[in-house]
Structure formats: C-alpha cells, structure tokens
Short mmCIF file of C-alpha atoms in Angstrom, two decimals:
data_model
loop_
_atom_site.label_atom_id
_atom_site.label_comp_id
_atom_site.label_asym_id
_atom_site.label_seq_id
_atom_site.Cartn_x
_atom_site.Cartn_y
_atom_site.Cartn_z
CA MET A 1 -10.69 -91.77 18.12
CA CYS A 2 -11.33 -89.17 20.74
CA SER A 3 -8.63 -86.98 19.29
CA ARG A 4 -10.19 -87.01 15.81
CA THR A 5 -13.62 -86.28 17.32
CA ALA A 6 -12.27 -83.29 19.21
CA ASN A 7 -10.53 -82.00 16.11
CA GLY A 8 -13.71 -82.36 14.10
CA ALA A 9 -15.67 -80.41 16.70
CA ARG A 10 -13.18 -77.57 16.72
CA ALA A 11 -13.27 -77.40 12.92
CA ALA A 12 -17.06 -77.21 12.96
CA ILE A 13 -17.01 -74.37 15.49
CA LEU A 14 -14.43 -72.43 13.44
CA THR A 15 -16.46 -72.89 10.26
CA ALA A 16 -19.59 -71.59 11.99
CA ALA A 17 -17.75 -68.54 13.36
CA LEU A 18 -16.39 -67.64 9.94
CA ALA A 19 -19.81 -67.98 8.41
CA ALA A 20 -21.28 -65.69 11.07
CA LEU A 21 -18.63 -63.04 10.45
CA THR A 22 -19.23 -63.24 6.71
CA LEU A 23 -22.99 -62.82 7.15
CA SER A 24 -22.42 -59.94 9.58
CA GLY A 25 -20.13 -58.14 7.10
CA CYS A 26 -22.62 -58.54 4.29
CA GLY A 27 -25.38 -57.07 6.42
CA ASN A 28 -23.41 -53.83 7.22
CA LYS A 29 -22.00 -53.23 3.75
CA GLU A 30 -22.81 -49.67 2.42
CA SER A 31 -22.57 -48.10 -1.01
CA PRO A 32 -19.30 -46.15 -1.50
CA LYS A 33 -19.68 -42.39 -1.04
CA PRO A 34 -18.47 -40.03 -3.78
CA PRO A 35 -15.57 -37.76 -2.82
CA PRO A 36 -16.62 -34.27 -1.69
CA GLN A 37 -16.67 -31.63 -4.42
CA ILE A 38 -13.89 -29.03 -4.28
CA ILE A 39 -15.52 -25.59 -4.49
CA PRO A 40 -13.63 -22.51 -3.20
CA VAL A 41 -15.30 -20.13 -0.80
CA PRO A 42 -16.30 -16.98 -2.78
CA THR A 43 -13.82 -14.13 -2.47
CA LEU A 44 -15.12 -11.28 -0.31
CA ASP A 45 -12.16 -8.86 -0.26
CA LEU A 46 -11.79 -7.92 -3.93
CA ARG A 47 -10.47 -4.34 -4.18
CA VAL A 48 -10.02 -1.99 -7.13
CA ALA A 49 -7.75 1.04 -7.52
CA GLN A 50 -6.54 3.21 -10.38
CA ARG A 51 -2.81 3.71 -10.88
CA GLY A 52 -2.05 5.96 -13.81
CA ASN A 53 -4.07 4.69 -16.75
CA GLU A 54 -4.63 1.18 -15.47
CA LEU A 55 -6.91 -0.52 -12.97
CA LEU A 56 -5.50 -2.82 -10.28
CA LEU A 57 -7.69 -5.60 -8.90
CA THR A 58 -6.36 -7.26 -5.75
CA PHE A 59 -7.67 -10.03 -3.51
CA THR A 60 -6.41 -12.64 -1.05
CA TYR A 61 -5.51 -16.10 -2.32
CA PRO A 62 -8.39 -18.40 -1.26
CA THR A 63 -7.48 -21.14 1.21
CA THR A 64 -10.71 -22.97 2.09
CA THR A 65 -13.59 -24.75 0.36
CA VAL A 66 -17.29 -24.24 0.99
CA ALA A 67 -17.16 -27.46 3.04
CA GLY A 68 -14.52 -25.94 5.33
CA ALA A 69 -11.64 -28.07 4.08
CA ALA A 70 -8.24 -26.76 3.05
CA LEU A 71 -8.10 -25.62 -0.57
CA GLY A 72 -5.20 -26.65 -2.76
CA ASP A 73 -3.72 -24.75 -5.67
CA LEU A 74 -5.77 -22.67 -8.06
CA GLU A 75 -5.96 -23.61 -11.69
CA SER A 76 -7.22 -20.21 -12.84
CA VAL A 77 -8.96 -16.97 -11.88
CA GLU A 78 -11.76 -15.47 -13.98
CA PHE A 79 -12.25 -11.70 -14.05
CA TRP A 80 -15.76 -10.59 -15.06
CA GLU A 81 -16.39 -7.01 -16.13
CA LEU A 82 -19.32 -4.70 -16.79
CA VAL A 83 -18.78 -1.21 -18.24
CA ARG A 84 -21.43 1.48 -18.20
CA GLU A 85 -21.41 5.13 -19.31
CA MET A 86 -23.36 7.34 -16.92
CA ARG A 87 -23.88 10.99 -16.04
CA LEU A 88 -22.86 11.22 -12.39
CA ILE A 89 -24.29 14.46 -11.01
CA ALA A 90 -24.83 14.75 -7.29
CA PRO A 91 -28.20 16.22 -6.29
CA THR A 92 -28.09 19.63 -4.62
CA PRO A 93 -28.56 19.02 -0.89
CA ALA A 94 -31.60 20.66 0.64
CA ALA A 95 -30.96 23.41 3.18
CA PRO A 96 -31.46 22.09 6.73
CA GLU A 97 -34.63 23.38 8.38
CA ALA A 98 -34.90 24.38 12.00
CA ALA A 99 -37.02 22.09 14.15
CA ALA A 100 -40.55 23.34 14.79
CA THR A 101 -40.07 23.89 18.52
CA GLY A 102 -40.46 27.63 18.65
CA THR A 103 -36.72 28.24 18.36
CA THR A 104 -35.29 30.50 15.71
CA ALA A 105 -32.86 29.30 13.10
CA GLY A 106 -30.07 31.03 14.97
CA ASP A 107 -30.88 29.10 18.14
CA ALA A 108 -31.27 25.72 16.45
CA PRO A 109 -28.38 23.28 16.74
CA ALA A 110 -26.20 23.02 13.70
CA ALA A 111 -27.25 20.27 11.33
CA VAL A 112 -24.77 17.47 10.79
CA GLN A 113 -23.41 17.76 7.25
CA ALA A 114 -23.57 14.43 5.48
CA PRO A 115 -20.42 13.51 3.55
CA ALA A 116 -20.60 14.29 -0.13
CA PRO A 117 -21.34 11.20 -2.21
CA THR A 118 -18.56 9.85 -4.36
CA LYS A 119 -19.01 9.17 -8.05
CA GLU A 120 -19.11 5.48 -7.18
CA ASP A 121 -22.03 6.17 -4.81
CA LEU A 122 -23.91 7.85 -7.66
CA ALA A 123 -23.24 4.97 -10.06
CA ALA A 124 -26.08 2.79 -8.80
CA ILE A 125 -26.19 -0.53 -10.65
CA ASP A 126 -28.28 -3.46 -9.46
CA PRO A 127 -26.21 -6.60 -8.66
CA ALA A 128 -28.64 -8.65 -10.74
CA GLU A 129 -27.77 -6.49 -13.73
CA PHE A 130 -24.09 -7.28 -13.23
CA VAL A 131 -24.72 -11.03 -13.06
CA ALA A 132 -26.85 -10.89 -16.21
CA ALA A 133 -24.70 -8.55 -18.30
CA ALA A 134 -21.07 -9.00 -17.13
CA LYS A 135 -18.62 -10.48 -19.59
CA LEU A 136 -15.50 -12.54 -19.00
CA ARG A 137 -12.66 -10.03 -19.45
CA LEU A 138 -9.61 -12.10 -18.47
CA THR A 139 -8.63 -15.58 -17.27
CA LEU A 140 -5.34 -15.88 -15.41
CA LYS A 141 -3.72 -19.32 -15.38
CA GLU A 142 -0.37 -21.05 -15.41
CA ALA A 143 2.54 -18.60 -15.76
CA GLU A 144 0.32 -15.51 -15.86
CA LEU A 145 -1.32 -16.55 -12.59
CA ASP A 146 2.07 -17.24 -10.99
CA ASP A 147 3.28 -13.77 -11.99
CA ALA A 148 0.18 -12.18 -10.43
CA ILE A 149 0.82 -13.76 -7.01
CA SER A 150 2.78 -11.75 -4.43
CA GLY A 151 2.77 -13.29 -0.97
CA SER A 152 -0.87 -14.01 -0.11
CA GLN A 153 -2.22 -11.49 -2.62
CA ILE A 154 -3.18 -11.80 -6.27
CA THR A 155 -3.18 -8.63 -8.41
CA ALA A 156 -4.37 -8.26 -12.00
CA ARG A 157 -3.89 -5.14 -14.14
CA PHE A 158 -6.25 -3.78 -16.76
CA PRO A 159 -5.10 -0.97 -19.07
CA LEU A 160 -7.38 2.03 -19.66
CA GLU A 161 -7.67 4.32 -22.61
CA PRO A 162 -6.43 7.75 -21.42
CA LEU A 163 -9.16 10.33 -20.97
CA PRO A 164 -9.13 13.11 -23.57
CA GLU A 165 -7.41 16.29 -22.55
CA PRO A 166 -9.82 19.06 -21.53
CA ALA A 167 -10.37 21.84 -24.05
CA PRO A 168 -8.14 24.85 -23.33
CA GLU A 169 -9.75 27.96 -21.93
CA PRO A 170 -10.05 30.80 -24.51
CA SER A 171 -7.53 33.57 -24.05
CA PRO A 172 -8.75 37.07 -23.04
CA VAL A 173 -8.07 38.27 -26.61
CA GLU A 174 -10.30 35.56 -28.08
CA ARG A 175 -13.03 36.00 -25.50
CA GLU A 176 -15.52 38.69 -26.61
CA PRO A 177 -17.51 40.53 -23.96
CA GLU A 178 -20.98 39.05 -23.77
CA GLY A 179 -22.73 42.42 -23.65
CA GLU A 180 -21.00 43.71 -26.77
CA ALA A 181 -21.62 40.47 -28.65
CA GLU A 182 -25.31 40.53 -27.82
CA GLY A 183 -25.58 44.19 -28.72
CA ALA A 184 -23.85 43.65 -32.06
CA ALA A 185 -26.05 40.69 -32.86
CA ALA A 186 -29.17 42.68 -32.01
CA ALA A 187 -28.07 45.60 -34.16
CA ASP A 188 -27.34 43.41 -37.19
CA ALA A 189 -30.45 41.24 -36.90
CA PRO A 190 -33.50 42.17 -39.03
CA VAL A 191 -36.57 43.34 -37.19
CA ALA A 192 -39.29 40.66 -37.24
CA GLU A 193 -42.93 41.01 -36.43
CA ALA A 194 -43.96 39.52 -33.11
CA GLU A 195 -45.76 36.21 -33.33
CA ALA A 196 -48.39 35.14 -30.91
CA PRO A 197 -47.33 32.17 -28.73
CA GLU A 198 -49.14 28.95 -29.36
CA SER A 199 -50.10 28.54 -25.73
CA ASP A 200 -49.81 30.26 -22.38
CA ALA A 201 -47.37 27.59 -21.23
CA GLU A 202 -45.00 28.31 -24.09
CA ALA A 203 -45.28 32.04 -23.43
CA GLU A 204 -44.27 31.49 -19.80
CA GLY A 205 -41.37 29.20 -20.78
CA ASP A 206 -42.83 26.15 -19.05
CA SER A 207 -42.93 23.86 -22.06
CA GLU A 208 -40.80 20.69 -21.98
CA PRO A 209 -37.88 20.60 -24.45
CA GLU A 210 -38.27 18.05 -27.18
CA GLY A 211 -35.88 16.25 -29.53
CA ASP A 212 -32.46 17.87 -29.90
CA ALA A 213 -33.32 20.50 -27.31
CA ALA A 214 -33.86 17.81 -24.68
CA GLU A 215 -30.55 16.18 -25.57
CA GLU A 216 -28.72 19.51 -25.29
CA GLU A 217 -30.25 20.11 -21.88
CA ALA A 218 -29.20 16.62 -20.75
CA GLY A 219 -25.70 17.29 -22.03
CA GLU A 220 -25.48 20.33 -19.79
CA GLU A 221 -25.97 18.10 -16.74
CA GLY A 222 -22.49 16.64 -17.10
CA PRO A 223 -20.37 14.47 -19.36
CA LEU A 224 -20.72 10.74 -19.75
CA GLU A 225 -18.27 8.94 -17.48
CA LYS A 226 -17.13 5.34 -17.63
CA VAL A 227 -18.03 3.13 -14.67
CA TYR A 228 -16.14 -0.17 -14.39
CA LEU A 229 -17.56 -3.03 -12.34
CA PHE A 230 -15.64 -6.22 -11.61
CA ALA A 231 -16.10 -9.54 -9.83
CA ILE A 232 -14.03 -12.71 -9.91
CA LYS A 233 -14.48 -16.48 -9.81
CA THR A 234 -11.73 -18.87 -8.71
CA VAL A 235 -11.20 -22.33 -10.19
CA PRO A 236 -9.19 -24.91 -8.18
CA VAL A 237 -7.22 -27.78 -9.59
CA ARG A 238 -9.61 -30.71 -10.12
CA GLY A 239 -12.48 -28.70 -8.67
CA LEU A 240 -15.51 -26.62 -9.51
CA THR A 241 -15.72 -22.86 -10.13
CA SER A 242 -16.64 -20.68 -7.17
CA ASN A 243 -19.54 -18.26 -7.08
CA PHE A 244 -19.01 -14.59 -7.86
CA SER A 245 -16.98 -12.52 -5.43
CA ASN A 246 -18.07 -9.19 -4.09
CA VAL A 247 -18.64 -6.65 -6.88
CA VAL A 248 -16.36 -3.59 -6.93
CA LYS A 249 -16.79 -0.46 -9.02
CA ILE A 250 -14.71 2.54 -9.94
CA VAL A 251 -15.14 5.58 -12.17
CA GLN A 252 -12.17 6.36 -14.40
CA ARG A 253 -10.46 9.62 -13.48
CA ARG A 254 -7.55 11.64 -14.79
CA PRO A 255 -4.54 10.58 -12.67
CA PRO A 256 -2.08 13.12 -11.23
CA PRO A 257 1.51 13.27 -12.51
CA PRO A 258 4.10 11.29 -10.52
CA PRO A 259 6.40 13.18 -8.12
CA ALA A 260 9.41 14.86 -9.70
CA GLU A 261 13.10 14.65 -8.79
CA LEU A 262 12.90 11.52 -6.65
CA GLU A 263 16.17 10.79 -4.84
CA VAL A 264 17.08 7.74 -2.72
CA GLU A 265 20.10 7.81 -0.40
CA PRO A 266 21.29 5.21 2.15
CA SER A 267 22.03 6.50 5.64
CA ALA A 268 22.88 5.07 9.03
CA SER A 269 19.28 5.49 10.22
CA GLY A 270 17.69 3.99 7.09
CA ILE A 271 17.13 4.74 3.43
CA VAL A 272 16.10 8.36 2.82
CA LEU A 273 13.64 9.20 0.03
CA SER A 274 13.03 12.80 -1.05
CA TRP A 275 11.19 14.36 -3.93
CA LYS A 276 10.02 17.72 -5.16
CA GLY A 277 6.91 18.69 -3.25
CA ASP A 278 4.69 21.68 -2.75
CA GLU A 279 6.43 23.66 -0.05
CA GLU A 280 3.33 25.77 0.46
CA ALA A 281 1.14 22.78 1.30
CA ALA A 282 0.49 22.20 4.97
CA PRO A 283 0.51 18.56 6.15
CA GLY A 284 -2.89 17.04 5.36
CA ASP A 285 -3.97 19.91 3.08
CA PRO A 286 -6.66 18.33 0.82
CA ALA A 287 -6.33 21.15 -1.70
CA LYS A 288 -2.87 19.81 -2.60
CA GLY A 289 -4.05 16.26 -3.32
CA GLN A 290 -4.18 13.40 -0.87
CA GLY A 291 -0.45 12.94 -0.33
CA HIS A 292 1.89 10.20 -1.50
CA ARG A 293 2.33 6.44 -1.34
CA ILE A 294 5.78 4.95 -0.79
CA TYR A 295 6.49 1.60 -2.47
CA ARG A 296 9.38 -0.81 -1.92
CA ARG A 297 10.16 -4.20 -3.40
CA GLY A 298 13.10 -6.53 -3.36
CA ALA A 299 15.32 -6.35 -6.40
CA GLN A 300 14.16 -9.85 -7.43
CA ALA A 301 10.44 -9.17 -6.91
CA ARG A 302 8.29 -8.81 -10.02
CA ALA A 303 5.97 -6.06 -8.78
CA TYR A 304 5.17 -3.79 -5.85
CA GLY A 305 2.73 -4.95 -3.22
CA GLU A 306 0.93 -2.82 -0.68
CA PRO A 307 2.52 0.58 -0.02
CA LEU A 308 5.27 0.69 2.57
CA GLN A 309 3.90 4.01 3.86
CA VAL A 310 1.06 6.42 3.05
CA LEU A 311 1.88 10.08 3.68
CA PRO A 312 -0.61 12.97 3.78
CA ALA A 313 -0.18 16.10 1.68
CA GLY A 314 2.65 18.42 2.61
CA PHE A 315 5.39 15.81 3.06
CA SER A 316 8.23 15.35 0.58
CA ARG A 317 10.65 13.20 2.61
CA PHE A 318 10.52 9.73 4.14
CA VAL A 319 13.05 7.53 5.97
CA ASP A 320 12.68 3.77 5.62
CA ALA A 321 14.00 2.65 9.01
CA THR A 322 12.90 -0.95 8.35
CA ALA A 323 15.46 -1.54 5.59
CA GLU A 324 17.96 -4.29 6.42
CA PHE A 325 21.67 -4.15 5.73
CA GLY A 326 22.83 -6.49 3.00
CA ARG A 327 19.55 -6.27 1.05
CA ARG A 328 18.94 -4.72 -2.37
CA TYR A 329 15.72 -2.70 -2.75
CA ILE A 330 13.84 -0.79 -5.43
CA TYR A 331 11.81 2.28 -4.40
CA THR A 332 9.24 4.52 -6.04
CA VAL A 333 6.72 7.16 -4.91
CA THR A 334 3.29 7.95 -6.37
CA ALA A 335 1.09 11.02 -5.96
CA VAL A 336 -2.42 10.35 -4.64
CA ALA A 337 -5.44 12.22 -5.99
CA LEU A 338 -8.13 10.25 -4.10
CA THR A 339 -8.15 7.73 -1.29
CA ASN A 340 -11.67 6.32 -1.68
CA PRO A 341 -11.26 4.76 -4.14
CA VAL A 342 -7.49 5.02 -4.48
CA VAL A 343 -6.52 7.03 -7.56
CA GLU A 344 -2.78 7.59 -7.82
CA SER A 345 -0.21 8.52 -10.41
CA ALA A 346 1.55 6.02 -12.59
CA ILE A 347 4.89 4.60 -11.46
CA GLY A 348 7.46 7.25 -12.32
CA ALA A 349 11.12 7.17 -11.38
CA GLU A 350 12.43 4.02 -9.69
CA HIS A 351 15.67 3.77 -7.73
CA GLU A 352 17.58 0.62 -6.86
CA VAL A 353 19.91 0.67 -3.89
CA GLN A 354 22.23 -1.87 -2.27
CA TYR A 355 21.98 -1.18 1.46
CA GLU A 356 25.41 -1.89 2.90
CA ASP A 357 26.52 -1.06 6.42
CA ARG A 358 29.29 1.42 5.76
CA PHE A 359 28.18 3.86 8.42
CA PRO A 360 30.28 4.06 11.60
CA PRO A 361 28.53 4.74 14.90
CA PRO A 362 28.58 8.30 16.23
CA ALA A 363 30.97 9.33 18.95
CA PRO A 364 29.82 8.78 22.55
CA THR A 365 28.71 11.92 24.37
CA ASN A 366 29.21 13.30 27.89
CA ALA A 367 32.36 11.26 28.51
CA ILE A 368 34.08 12.19 31.78
CA ALA A 369 37.01 10.86 33.85
CA LEU A 370 36.67 10.56 37.64
CA PRO A 371 39.94 10.24 39.64
CA GLU A 372 39.73 7.70 42.44
CA ALA A 373 42.22 6.27 44.89
CA GLY A 374 44.73 4.39 42.75
CA ALA A 375 42.44 4.43 39.70
CA VAL A 376 40.57 6.49 37.12
CA ARG A 377 36.90 5.72 36.37
CA LEU A 378 35.45 6.73 32.99
CA ILE A 379 31.72 6.98 32.16
CA TRP A 380 29.82 8.06 29.01
CA ASP A 381 26.36 8.06 27.45
CA ALA A 382 25.07 5.31 25.18
CA VAL A 383 25.31 5.59 21.40
CA ASP A 384 22.14 5.22 19.30
CA ASP A 385 23.11 2.74 16.60
CA ARG A 386 21.06 -0.35 15.72
CA GLU A 387 24.20 -2.33 14.75
CA LEU A 388 26.21 -1.28 17.82
CA LEU A 389 28.65 -3.91 19.09
CA GLY A 390 30.29 -2.03 21.95
CA TYR A 391 32.89 0.55 23.04
CA PHE A 392 36.66 0.87 23.30
CA VAL A 393 38.56 3.12 25.70
CA GLU A 394 42.05 4.33 24.77
CA ARG A 395 44.67 5.92 27.03
CA ALA A 396 47.77 8.01 26.42
CA GLU A 397 50.34 8.98 28.99
CA GLY A 398 51.34 12.62 28.76
CA GLU A 399 51.78 13.52 25.08
CA GLY A 400 52.25 9.89 24.01
CA ASP A 401 50.17 7.85 21.58
CA PHE A 402 46.76 6.36 22.40
CA SER A 403 46.36 2.61 22.88
CA PRO A 404 43.39 0.55 24.08
CA ILE A 405 43.27 -0.48 27.73
CA HIS A 406 41.20 -3.64 27.06
CA ASP A 407 40.94 -6.29 24.33
CA GLU A 408 37.19 -6.89 23.89
CA PRO A 409 34.47 -4.29 23.20
CA LEU A 410 32.62 -3.08 26.27
CA THR A 411 28.86 -3.35 26.56
CA ASP A 412 28.76 -1.33 29.79
CA LEU A 413 28.91 2.46 29.83
CA GLU A 414 31.85 2.70 32.20
CA ILE A 415 35.26 1.24 33.00
CA THR A 416 37.76 1.67 35.85
CA ASP A 417 41.44 1.92 34.86
CA ARG A 418 43.57 0.66 37.78
CA ASP A 419 46.80 0.48 35.81
CA VAL A 420 47.80 4.04 36.59
CA ILE A 421 50.62 5.63 38.58
CA SER A 422 49.75 8.24 41.15
CA GLY A 423 50.66 11.78 40.14
CA ARG A 424 51.01 11.09 36.41
CA ALA A 425 48.87 12.84 33.77
CA TYR A 426 46.78 10.75 31.38
CA ARG A 427 44.52 11.36 28.43
CA TYR A 428 41.51 9.16 27.61
CA ARG A 429 39.07 8.88 24.72
CA VAL A 430 36.14 6.55 23.90
CA TYR A 431 34.80 5.33 20.56
CA ALA A 432 32.07 2.91 19.44
CA VAL A 433 32.24 0.01 16.98
CA ASP A 434 29.44 -1.84 15.18
CA ALA A 435 28.94 -5.46 14.18
CA GLU A 436 30.47 -4.84 10.75
CA GLY A 437 33.69 -3.54 12.28
CA ASN A 438 33.00 0.10 11.49
CA ARG A 439 34.83 2.30 13.99
CA GLY A 440 33.21 5.55 15.01
CA LYS A 441 34.88 8.83 15.77
CA PRO A 442 36.38 9.05 19.27
CA THR A 443 35.43 11.59 21.87
CA GLU A 444 37.63 14.57 22.54
CA ALA A 445 40.62 13.68 24.71
CA ILE A 446 39.84 13.83 28.45
CA GLU A 447 42.81 14.91 30.57
CA VAL A 448 43.14 13.73 34.15
CA ARG A 449 45.92 13.26 36.76
CA ALA A 450 45.87 10.06 38.77
CA PRO A 451 45.56 10.80 42.52
#
C-alpha cells in the first residue's frame, strides 16, 4: 500500500513538472525570423582604360554583403552606360596678378601653376543624370562571367568605333598665299555701293551671330567628342542586386600604334624583352608619349591582367627577373599615350617562350692558391646565379689531366687540399654547377708548388 502511494506521488510530481515546462515553452515562443537578404556591397573601385579601340572596365570581385557577411558566388554583373557628345574646350587661364602689397610684379612670388584639366575634368555630368539616363549595355553571366575573371579581378571589354582619320594638310602647291587670293578676289569682285548699317552695334561688329552663323562659330570652338560613362551592379546567387558602383568616365582618343620589332629572348638573368624605340627620347620625356606597359600571362591564361611593369618614355628594353624556370609565358608590350586615364595601343606582337634552365653559371673570379705547410689552400669569389648549387675544385699534377678532389659540391668559398707531396707542381681550377646540373666554365689553371 505504501509503495503504491509513493509511486502515485512521484507520478503526480512528474506530471506537474512536465506541465510547467510545457507552459514555460509556450510563453517564450517567438515568430520565426526571415533569413537576411543577400545584397552585395556596392563596388567602389571600378576603373576604365582605353586599349586600342576598346574600353576595359575592371573591378575587384565583391566578397561581402551590406550586412557584413561573406558573399558567395555572383550570378551576373550588369554594366550600365551613358554616352554623351560634348565640346571639351579648356578655358584660357587668367594671368596671375601680383598681390596688392606695394611689391612689383618682378618681386612677387611666382604663382603656383594649376595642373591643366583633363578632358574628363571638362566633361561635367551630374550623377543624377547618369542614374536617370544610363542604359544597360551588357550583362555578364555564366561562361562569359567566368571568362572575365582573372584572380580577384573582373574585366569587361567594350569595342569602340575607330575615330575618323584627320584630314591631310594641303601641300604647299595646293596652298595659295592668302594675300594673293584676297587681292585676286577683290580685283574680280564688282564694285558695290556702300550701304548704311542698320545700327551702331552692327557697324562696330558687336552684334550676336544668329542661325547658321552661330552654329559655325560654335563649331570653331572644337569638335564634338564622345564621353563614355559607366557604372556596374552585381547580382549574387539567390540574392538581390546591389546599388550602382562608382561612376567612371573616359573620352575616346586616337590610340598610338603598338611598338615595332618586339623580341623576347630567355637569358640566365631572366627573360629579355626589346623593341624598336625612339633613341632620341630621354627617359621620362613626355613629348615622346608616356612610355610602355609590359604584360605577361601564363600560356594557359585567357587574358592579360595588370601590367608586369610600367616604363617611362625613352626605354626600349626590359628584363623580367621574376620569371621562373620550367614555366611557359606569353609577353607583349603596349605604347602609352596617356596615364590618366590610361590610353594605350592595342595588343600588337605576342611572343610565347618556354623558360628552361639551360644556362650554366659563370666562372668563379679571383681564384688563388695559397701554399701552406703540407697543403694548398684555394679561395675564390662567389658566383651570382640564382640556381647555384655549389662549386667543384679540380687538380692536375704537372701536365696531367684534371680530376676533382672532392665528391660533393662545395657551398663554401674555399678548400684546403692536404693530399699533396712537398716539392711537386700542381695545377688547380674551380667551376660552379647549378641545381639543374649545368656546369659552368672553369677558371684559368692556377699553378702552385707544394711547400
């Protein structure tokens, strides 16, 4: 009886505890929260450059969302474009005036010359106009997007219609002297009676041109030039489209021709590139363009990335000391007309090279033999070779043949030969070897007599 009573009490307590837990859980139950929306952070490093007759737009692959979480793969990238035709004429800068302090112009400090505005500076377009008028030019997705990715960068290319060639200058034979032409025209023209001007303003030439005359005057201010503005939006997989990136703009220009006679040759110190340059141009001479850009890509890469090196004007040779043996590379060089924004030639000649280590180390220098009691000590200077493995020392007795005096390559710059006989004449020489087994030329034979 007591046992059943105790069991019944424990069951009642357990039932009450379970009921309390159930009520407690119901009281704290909350509505499920929706998953956070996946929205990429807007791109802020969009860049634009002109290479030949195409525009290159480059930016870094986005990695975070607006909520600060890691961003997964992109589904697509939208490129928005606005094109405007504008007359880009820089205003004539006013002459600096001397400060009104009683000093003469000759005593006044020289005014700081502001940098000349670029055409892009003159092409002022309100960002709101871009947002309202830009059109979707291209959407990269799937295979096209994969092809545009190189490392952490995405690059899209937009072809341009080539600018028309400028009209040729008339030859001296075709060009008629202005004075003679005016005189001939005046002699042939009929004499007309003078007419009274309609107003004093017209007589003084102050009247405003109207109609066609106004258009002709505007045409004399400069040609219409195309201004391209771009921004992008990124779309993640199972996410929402980002806001616009930064807006970039560029004015189409006539690109320079690519360098001529490009040659690429492997060497022990690297891969040497050379091309036909302007020998009269001093390094950094802006009158000869803005130099060259060196590009390198692996033989399996689809496109070039950032330039390997940017050289100022006046250089027509470059050594790629970063090339690795056993790799296959493709090189090209472009000519640069402007650096801000970058306007360079189209890709011209390309050269593919398999960089194999077939270059033996140079011979050691300053090798000498020092006779010592019962031995001969040899010392030499180090060899400059990035694949150097070590050195071998060979010995010949009298006019005999040379043979090595040790089995393994030396990493030190000296060795003491104790296997000599006093009074006998010996000849020594030293050579270097690299990791590929290439044997360098030996030093000249060093003659010595053991003491």
